[in-house]
């Protein structure tokens, strides 16, 4: 968050609630099917002025070793140097650099995504789902966002050629985010 943004009156800070959020992904497998997965552990903050998506700022840290595709042997492989290298690169990060084309309900959020120590600019296409008060008096906001990245851009190059031709793992990874966050600066 820039100093200028920090002092803007009315900017609210929200902590991402992992119990009501999901960081998921989908990748082609064998060229004709898809494997879906998610990350189990992550944290982050969203900063936003009321009714102004053009003020949106996001920072997220994802524990690389928390990857889950509901298949332990595959998950162990995904944690190795062939894929995420979670032992040497414990955290995947996203830090927004600014929204563009924001209106009352949709936005494109530019930012820097870091995987395996490689940082690339990406754009999340998102929807603001609304705000409400939870049963305990907390103010919550909800968002959905998605993007597609090429895993090779981040040094995730492992693959194997199939006997029938083609490759086992697709290059493009669809990232899907469902986020609920609770206001932390009340």
PDB file of C-alpha atoms in Angstrom:
ATOM      1  CA  UNK A   1       0.000   0.000   0.000  1.00  0.00           C
ATOM      2  CA  UNK A   2       1.402   3.391  -0.925  1.00  0.00           C
ATOM      3  CA  UNK A   3       1.674   6.126   1.689  1.00  0.00           C
ATOM      4  CA  UNK A   4      -0.718   8.258  -0.326  1.00  0.00           C
ATOM      5  CA  UNK A   5      -3.366   5.528  -0.277  1.00  0.00           C
ATOM      6  CA  UNK A   6      -2.828   4.836   3.414  1.00  0.00           C
ATOM      7  CA  UNK A   7      -3.886   8.342   4.339  1.00  0.00           C
ATOM      8  CA  UNK A   8      -6.940   8.542   2.106  1.00  0.00           C
ATOM      9  CA  UNK A   9      -9.873   9.006   4.388  1.00  0.00           C
ATOM     10  CA  UNK A  10     -12.432   6.245   4.231  1.00  0.00           C
ATOM     11  CA  UNK A  11     -10.106   3.484   3.034  1.00  0.00           C
ATOM     12  CA  UNK A  12     -11.080   0.259   4.785  1.00  0.00           C
ATOM     13  CA  UNK A  13      -8.814  -2.745   5.341  1.00  0.00           C
ATOM     14  CA  UNK A  14     -10.248  -6.255   5.130  1.00  0.00           C
ATOM     15  CA  UNK A  15      -8.517  -9.514   6.098  1.00  0.00           C
ATOM     16  CA  UNK A  16      -9.167 -12.459   3.800  1.00  0.00           C
ATOM     17  CA  UNK A  17     -11.166 -15.140   5.620  1.00  0.00           C
ATOM     18  CA  UNK A  18      -9.767 -18.540   4.523  1.00  0.00           C
ATOM     19  CA  UNK A  19     -12.767 -20.358   6.019  1.00  0.00           C
ATOM     20  CA  UNK A  20     -15.015 -18.607   3.493  1.00  0.00           C
ATOM     21  CA  UNK A  21     -12.626 -18.238   0.552  1.00  0.00           C
ATOM     22  CA  UNK A  22     -10.946 -20.428  -2.031  1.00  0.00           C
ATOM     23  CA  UNK A  23      -7.773 -20.133  -4.102  1.00  0.00           C
ATOM     24  CA  UNK A  24      -8.253 -22.696  -6.855  1.00  0.00           C
ATOM     25  CA  UNK A  25      -6.725 -23.696 -10.160  1.00  0.00           C
ATOM     26  CA  UNK A  26      -7.395 -25.922 -13.150  1.00  0.00           C
ATOM     27  CA  UNK A  27      -4.895 -27.394 -15.619  1.00  0.00           C
ATOM     28  CA  UNK A  28      -5.259 -29.695 -18.638  1.00  0.00           C
ATOM     29  CA  UNK A  29      -4.229 -33.303 -18.058  1.00  0.00           C
ATOM     30  CA  UNK A  30      -3.368 -35.623 -20.956  1.00  0.00           C
ATOM     31  CA  UNK A  31      -4.767 -33.052 -23.365  1.00  0.00           C
ATOM     32  CA  UNK A  32      -8.396 -34.081 -22.937  1.00  0.00           C
ATOM     33  CA  UNK A  33      -9.316 -33.664 -19.278  1.00  0.00           C
ATOM     34  CA  UNK A  34      -8.729 -31.212 -16.448  1.00  0.00           C
ATOM     35  CA  UNK A  35      -7.311 -31.536 -12.961  1.00  0.00           C
ATOM     36  CA  UNK A  36      -8.600 -29.128 -10.340  1.00  0.00           C
ATOM     37  CA  UNK A  37      -6.790 -28.130  -7.199  1.00  0.00           C
ATOM     38  CA  UNK A  38      -6.562 -25.503  -4.506  1.00  0.00           C
ATOM     39  CA  UNK A  39      -4.285 -24.061  -1.876  1.00  0.00           C
ATOM     40  CA  UNK A  40      -5.317 -24.732   1.715  1.00  0.00           C
ATOM     41  CA  UNK A  41      -3.324 -22.030   3.535  1.00  0.00           C
ATOM     42  CA  UNK A  42      -3.116 -18.368   2.599  1.00  0.00           C
ATOM     43  CA  UNK A  43      -3.581 -14.916   4.052  1.00  0.00           C
ATOM     44  CA  UNK A  44      -3.982 -11.443   2.713  1.00  0.00           C
ATOM     45  CA  UNK A  45      -5.531  -8.037   2.882  1.00  0.00           C
ATOM     46  CA  UNK A  46      -7.827  -6.013   0.692  1.00  0.00           C
ATOM     47  CA  UNK A  47      -7.970  -2.231   0.937  1.00  0.00           C
ATOM     48  CA  UNK A  48     -10.894  -0.381  -0.533  1.00  0.00           C
ATOM     49  CA  UNK A  49     -12.778   2.881  -0.301  1.00  0.00           C
ATOM     50  CA  UNK A  50     -16.538   2.371  -0.053  1.00  0.00           C
ATOM     51  CA  UNK A  51     -18.268   2.070  -3.449  1.00  0.00           C
ATOM     52  CA  UNK A  52     -14.983   2.756  -5.279  1.00  0.00           C
ATOM     53  CA  UNK A  53     -13.448  -0.283  -6.966  1.00  0.00           C
ATOM     54  CA  UNK A  54     -10.912   2.042  -8.590  1.00  0.00           C
ATOM     55  CA  UNK A  55      -9.272   2.227  -5.125  1.00  0.00           C
ATOM     56  CA  UNK A  56      -8.906  -1.571  -4.796  1.00  0.00           C
ATOM     57  CA  UNK A  57      -5.574  -2.879  -3.446  1.00  0.00           C
ATOM     58  CA  UNK A  58      -4.762  -6.519  -2.681  1.00  0.00           C
ATOM     59  CA  UNK A  59      -1.827  -8.380  -1.132  1.00  0.00           C
ATOM     60  CA  UNK A  60      -1.872 -12.168  -0.717  1.00  0.00           C
ATOM     61  CA  UNK A  61       0.605 -14.784   0.540  1.00  0.00           C
ATOM     62  CA  UNK A  62      -0.071 -18.435  -0.344  1.00  0.00           C
ATOM     63  CA  UNK A  63       1.786 -21.327   1.277  1.00  0.00           C
ATOM     64  CA  UNK A  64       3.100 -23.316  -1.716  1.00  0.00           C
ATOM     65  CA  UNK A  65       3.248 -26.586   0.236  1.00  0.00           C
ATOM     66  CA  UNK A  66      -0.487 -26.338   0.967  1.00  0.00           C
ATOM     67  CA  UNK A  67      -1.357 -27.341  -2.614  1.00  0.00           C
ATOM     68  CA  UNK A  68      -4.057 -30.001  -2.805  1.00  0.00           C
ATOM     69  CA  UNK A  69      -5.554 -31.895  -5.731  1.00  0.00           C
ATOM     70  CA  UNK A  70      -7.015 -34.588  -3.455  1.00  0.00           C
ATOM     71  CA  UNK A  71      -4.329 -37.024  -4.664  1.00  0.00           C
ATOM     72  CA  UNK A  72      -1.422 -37.167  -2.207  1.00  0.00           C
ATOM     73  CA  UNK A  73       1.179 -38.651  -4.585  1.00  0.00           C
ATOM     74  CA  UNK A  74       0.438 -35.949  -7.172  1.00  0.00           C
ATOM     75  CA  UNK A  75       0.475 -33.261  -4.466  1.00  0.00           C
ATOM     76  CA  UNK A  76       3.893 -34.463  -3.254  1.00  0.00           C
ATOM     77  CA  UNK A  77       5.182 -34.205  -6.837  1.00  0.00           C
ATOM     78  CA  UNK A  78       3.709 -30.708  -7.225  1.00  0.00           C
ATOM     79  CA  UNK A  79       5.660 -29.600  -4.122  1.00  0.00           C
ATOM     80  CA  UNK A  80       9.003 -30.724  -5.615  1.00  0.00           C
ATOM     81  CA  UNK A  81      11.448 -28.808  -7.790  1.00  0.00           C
ATOM     82  CA  UNK A  82       9.614 -30.180 -10.862  1.00  0.00           C
ATOM     83  CA  UNK A  83       6.761 -27.797 -10.091  1.00  0.00           C
ATOM     84  CA  UNK A  84       6.480 -25.359  -7.133  1.00  0.00           C
ATOM     85  CA  UNK A  85       9.777 -26.168  -5.371  1.00  0.00           C
ATOM     86  CA  UNK A  86       8.002 -25.490  -2.078  1.00  0.00           C
ATOM     87  CA  UNK A  87      11.089 -26.318  -0.024  1.00  0.00           C
ATOM     88  CA  UNK A  88      13.041 -23.422  -1.537  1.00  0.00           C
ATOM     89  CA  UNK A  89      10.111 -21.127  -2.422  1.00  0.00           C
ATOM     90  CA  UNK A  90       7.700 -21.421   0.472  1.00  0.00           C
ATOM     91  CA  UNK A  91       5.377 -18.610  -0.560  1.00  0.00           C
ATOM     92  CA  UNK A  92       3.489 -17.636  -3.694  1.00  0.00           C
ATOM     93  CA  UNK A  93       2.612 -13.943  -3.574  1.00  0.00           C
ATOM     94  CA  UNK A  94       0.335 -11.522  -5.358  1.00  0.00           C
ATOM     95  CA  UNK A  95       0.550  -7.758  -4.887  1.00  0.00           C
ATOM     96  CA  UNK A  96      -1.721  -5.506  -6.882  1.00  0.00           C
ATOM     97  CA  UNK A  97      -0.275  -2.554  -8.762  1.00  0.00           C
ATOM     98  CA  UNK A  98      -3.608  -0.979  -9.621  1.00  0.00           C
ATOM     99  CA  UNK A  99      -7.121  -1.537 -10.900  1.00  0.00           C
ATOM    100  CA  UNK A 100      -8.181  -0.668 -14.419  1.00  0.00           C
ATOM    101  CA  UNK A 101     -11.552  -0.616 -16.102  1.00  0.00           C
ATOM    102  CA  UNK A 102     -13.298  -0.658 -12.723  1.00  0.00           C
ATOM    103  CA  UNK A 103     -16.988   0.128 -12.473  1.00  0.00           C
ATOM    104  CA  UNK A 104     -19.573  -0.512  -9.750  1.00  0.00           C
ATOM    105  CA  UNK A 105     -19.349  -4.326  -9.945  1.00  0.00           C
ATOM    106  CA  UNK A 106     -16.489  -5.469 -12.191  1.00  0.00           C
ATOM    107  CA  UNK A 107     -12.803  -4.706 -12.443  1.00  0.00           C
ATOM    108  CA  UNK A 108      -9.502  -5.718 -13.910  1.00  0.00           C
ATOM    109  CA  UNK A 109      -6.775  -5.732 -11.285  1.00  0.00           C
ATOM    110  CA  UNK A 110      -3.163  -5.586 -12.410  1.00  0.00           C
ATOM    111  CA  UNK A 111      -0.529  -7.004 -10.132  1.00  0.00           C
ATOM    112  CA  UNK A 112       2.680  -8.915  -9.652  1.00  0.00           C
ATOM    113  CA  UNK A 113       2.446 -12.683  -9.153  1.00  0.00           C
ATOM    114  CA  UNK A 114       5.529 -14.454  -7.794  1.00  0.00           C
ATOM    115  CA  UNK A 115       5.926 -18.226  -8.127  1.00  0.00           C
ATOM    116  CA  UNK A 116       9.270 -20.019  -7.534  1.00  0.00           C
ATOM    117  CA  UNK A 117      10.924 -16.623  -7.093  1.00  0.00           C
ATOM    118  CA  UNK A 118       9.860 -15.478 -10.576  1.00  0.00           C
ATOM    119  CA  UNK A 119       7.665 -12.375 -10.692  1.00  0.00           C
ATOM    120  CA  UNK A 120       5.394 -11.603 -13.651  1.00  0.00           C
ATOM    121  CA  UNK A 121       2.684  -9.018 -14.188  1.00  0.00           C
ATOM    122  CA  UNK A 122      -0.809 -10.507 -14.493  1.00  0.00           C
ATOM    123  CA  UNK A 123      -4.361  -9.176 -14.736  1.00  0.00           C
ATOM    124  CA  UNK A 124      -7.221 -10.564 -12.647  1.00  0.00           C
ATOM    125  CA  UNK A 125     -10.717 -10.133 -14.070  1.00  0.00           C
ATOM    126  CA  UNK A 126     -13.048  -9.747 -11.135  1.00  0.00           C
ATOM    127  CA  UNK A 127     -16.515  -9.142  -9.832  1.00  0.00           C
ATOM    128  CA  UNK A 128     -17.412  -7.366  -6.616  1.00  0.00           C
ATOM    129  CA  UNK A 129     -20.160  -9.469  -5.026  1.00  0.00           C
ATOM    130  CA  UNK A 130     -21.197  -7.053  -2.296  1.00  0.00           C
ATOM    131  CA  UNK A 131     -20.845  -6.171   1.356  1.00  0.00           C
ATOM    132  CA  UNK A 132     -22.771  -7.134   4.450  1.00  0.00           C
ATOM    133  CA  UNK A 133     -22.701  -7.507   8.205  1.00  0.00           C
ATOM    134  CA  UNK A 134     -22.108 -10.987   9.621  1.00  0.00           C
ATOM    135  CA  UNK A 135     -23.969 -12.286  12.713  1.00  0.00           C
ATOM    136  CA  UNK A 136     -21.117 -11.087  14.967  1.00  0.00           C
ATOM    137  CA  UNK A 137     -21.223  -7.508  13.708  1.00  0.00           C
ATOM    138  CA  UNK A 138     -18.264  -7.754  11.341  1.00  0.00           C
ATOM    139  CA  UNK A 139     -18.385  -6.006   7.988  1.00  0.00           C
ATOM    140  CA  UNK A 140     -17.576  -8.395   5.119  1.00  0.00           C
ATOM    141  CA  UNK A 141     -16.958  -8.024   1.390  1.00  0.00           C
ATOM    142  CA  UNK A 142     -16.991 -10.652  -1.339  1.00  0.00           C
ATOM    143  CA  UNK A 143     -15.157 -10.941  -4.652  1.00  0.00           C
ATOM    144  CA  UNK A 144     -14.629 -13.428  -7.454  1.00  0.00           C
ATOM    145  CA  UNK A 145     -11.666 -13.166  -9.809  1.00  0.00           C
ATOM    146  CA  UNK A 146      -9.861 -15.251 -12.390  1.00  0.00           C
ATOM    147  CA  UNK A 147      -6.938 -15.255 -14.771  1.00  0.00           C
ATOM    148  CA  UNK A 148      -4.942 -17.644 -16.925  1.00  0.00           C
ATOM    149  CA  UNK A 149      -1.169 -17.926 -16.632  1.00  0.00           C
ATOM    150  CA  UNK A 150       1.399 -19.962 -18.523  1.00  0.00           C
ATOM    151  CA  UNK A 151       3.242 -22.015 -15.901  1.00  0.00           C
ATOM    152  CA  UNK A 152       6.443 -21.980 -17.975  1.00  0.00           C
ATOM    153  CA  UNK A 153       6.624 -18.191 -17.524  1.00  0.00           C
ATOM    154  CA  UNK A 154       7.340 -18.961 -13.851  1.00  0.00           C
ATOM    155  CA  UNK A 155       9.924 -21.677 -14.462  1.00  0.00           C
ATOM    156  CA  UNK A 156       7.484 -24.554 -13.989  1.00  0.00           C
ATOM    157  CA  UNK A 157       8.661 -26.549 -16.986  1.00  0.00           C
ATOM    158  CA  UNK A 158       8.328 -30.247 -16.053  1.00  0.00           C
ATOM    159  CA  UNK A 159       6.349 -32.445 -18.417  1.00  0.00           C
ATOM    160  CA  UNK A 160       6.406 -35.827 -20.060  1.00  0.00           C
ATOM    161  CA  UNK A 161       5.517 -36.868 -23.594  1.00  0.00           C
ATOM    162  CA  UNK A 162       2.591 -39.249 -23.902  1.00  0.00           C
ATOM    163  CA  UNK A 163       2.907 -42.413 -25.952  1.00  0.00           C
ATOM    164  CA  UNK A 164      -0.107 -41.290 -27.972  1.00  0.00           C
ATOM    165  CA  UNK A 165       1.485 -37.878 -28.590  1.00  0.00           C
ATOM    166  CA  UNK A 166       1.081 -34.621 -26.740  1.00  0.00           C
ATOM    167  CA  UNK A 167       2.065 -33.884 -23.160  1.00  0.00           C
ATOM    168  CA  UNK A 168       0.835 -35.003 -19.761  1.00  0.00           C
ATOM    169  CA  UNK A 169       0.408 -31.500 -18.255  1.00  0.00           C
ATOM    170  CA  UNK A 170      -0.948 -28.430 -20.044  1.00  0.00           C
ATOM    171  CA  UNK A 171       0.992 -25.174 -19.996  1.00  0.00           C
ATOM    172  CA  UNK A 172      -1.939 -22.884 -19.172  1.00  0.00           C
ATOM    173  CA  UNK A 173      -3.242 -22.746 -15.611  1.00  0.00           C
ATOM    174  CA  UNK A 174      -6.656 -21.217 -14.914  1.00  0.00           C
ATOM    175  CA  UNK A 175      -6.697 -19.480 -11.537  1.00  0.00           C
ATOM    176  CA  UNK A 176     -10.050 -18.970  -9.816  1.00  0.00           C
ATOM    177  CA  UNK A 177     -10.527 -16.952  -6.646  1.00  0.00           C
ATOM    178  CA  UNK A 178     -13.575 -16.760  -4.406  1.00  0.00           C
ATOM    179  CA  UNK A 179     -12.812 -14.350  -1.604  1.00  0.00           C
ATOM    180  CA  UNK A 180     -14.669 -13.188   1.460  1.00  0.00           C
ATOM    181  CA  UNK A 181     -12.876 -10.748   3.730  1.00  0.00           C
ATOM    182  CA  UNK A 182     -13.765  -9.173   7.066  1.00  0.00           C
ATOM    183  CA  UNK A 183     -13.031  -5.560   7.928  1.00  0.00           C
ATOM    184  CA  UNK A 184     -10.090  -5.359  10.319  1.00  0.00           C
ATOM    185  CA  UNK A 185      -9.839  -1.645  11.028  1.00  0.00           C
ATOM    186  CA  UNK A 186     -13.180  -1.063  12.748  1.00  0.00           C
TER     187      UNK A 186
END
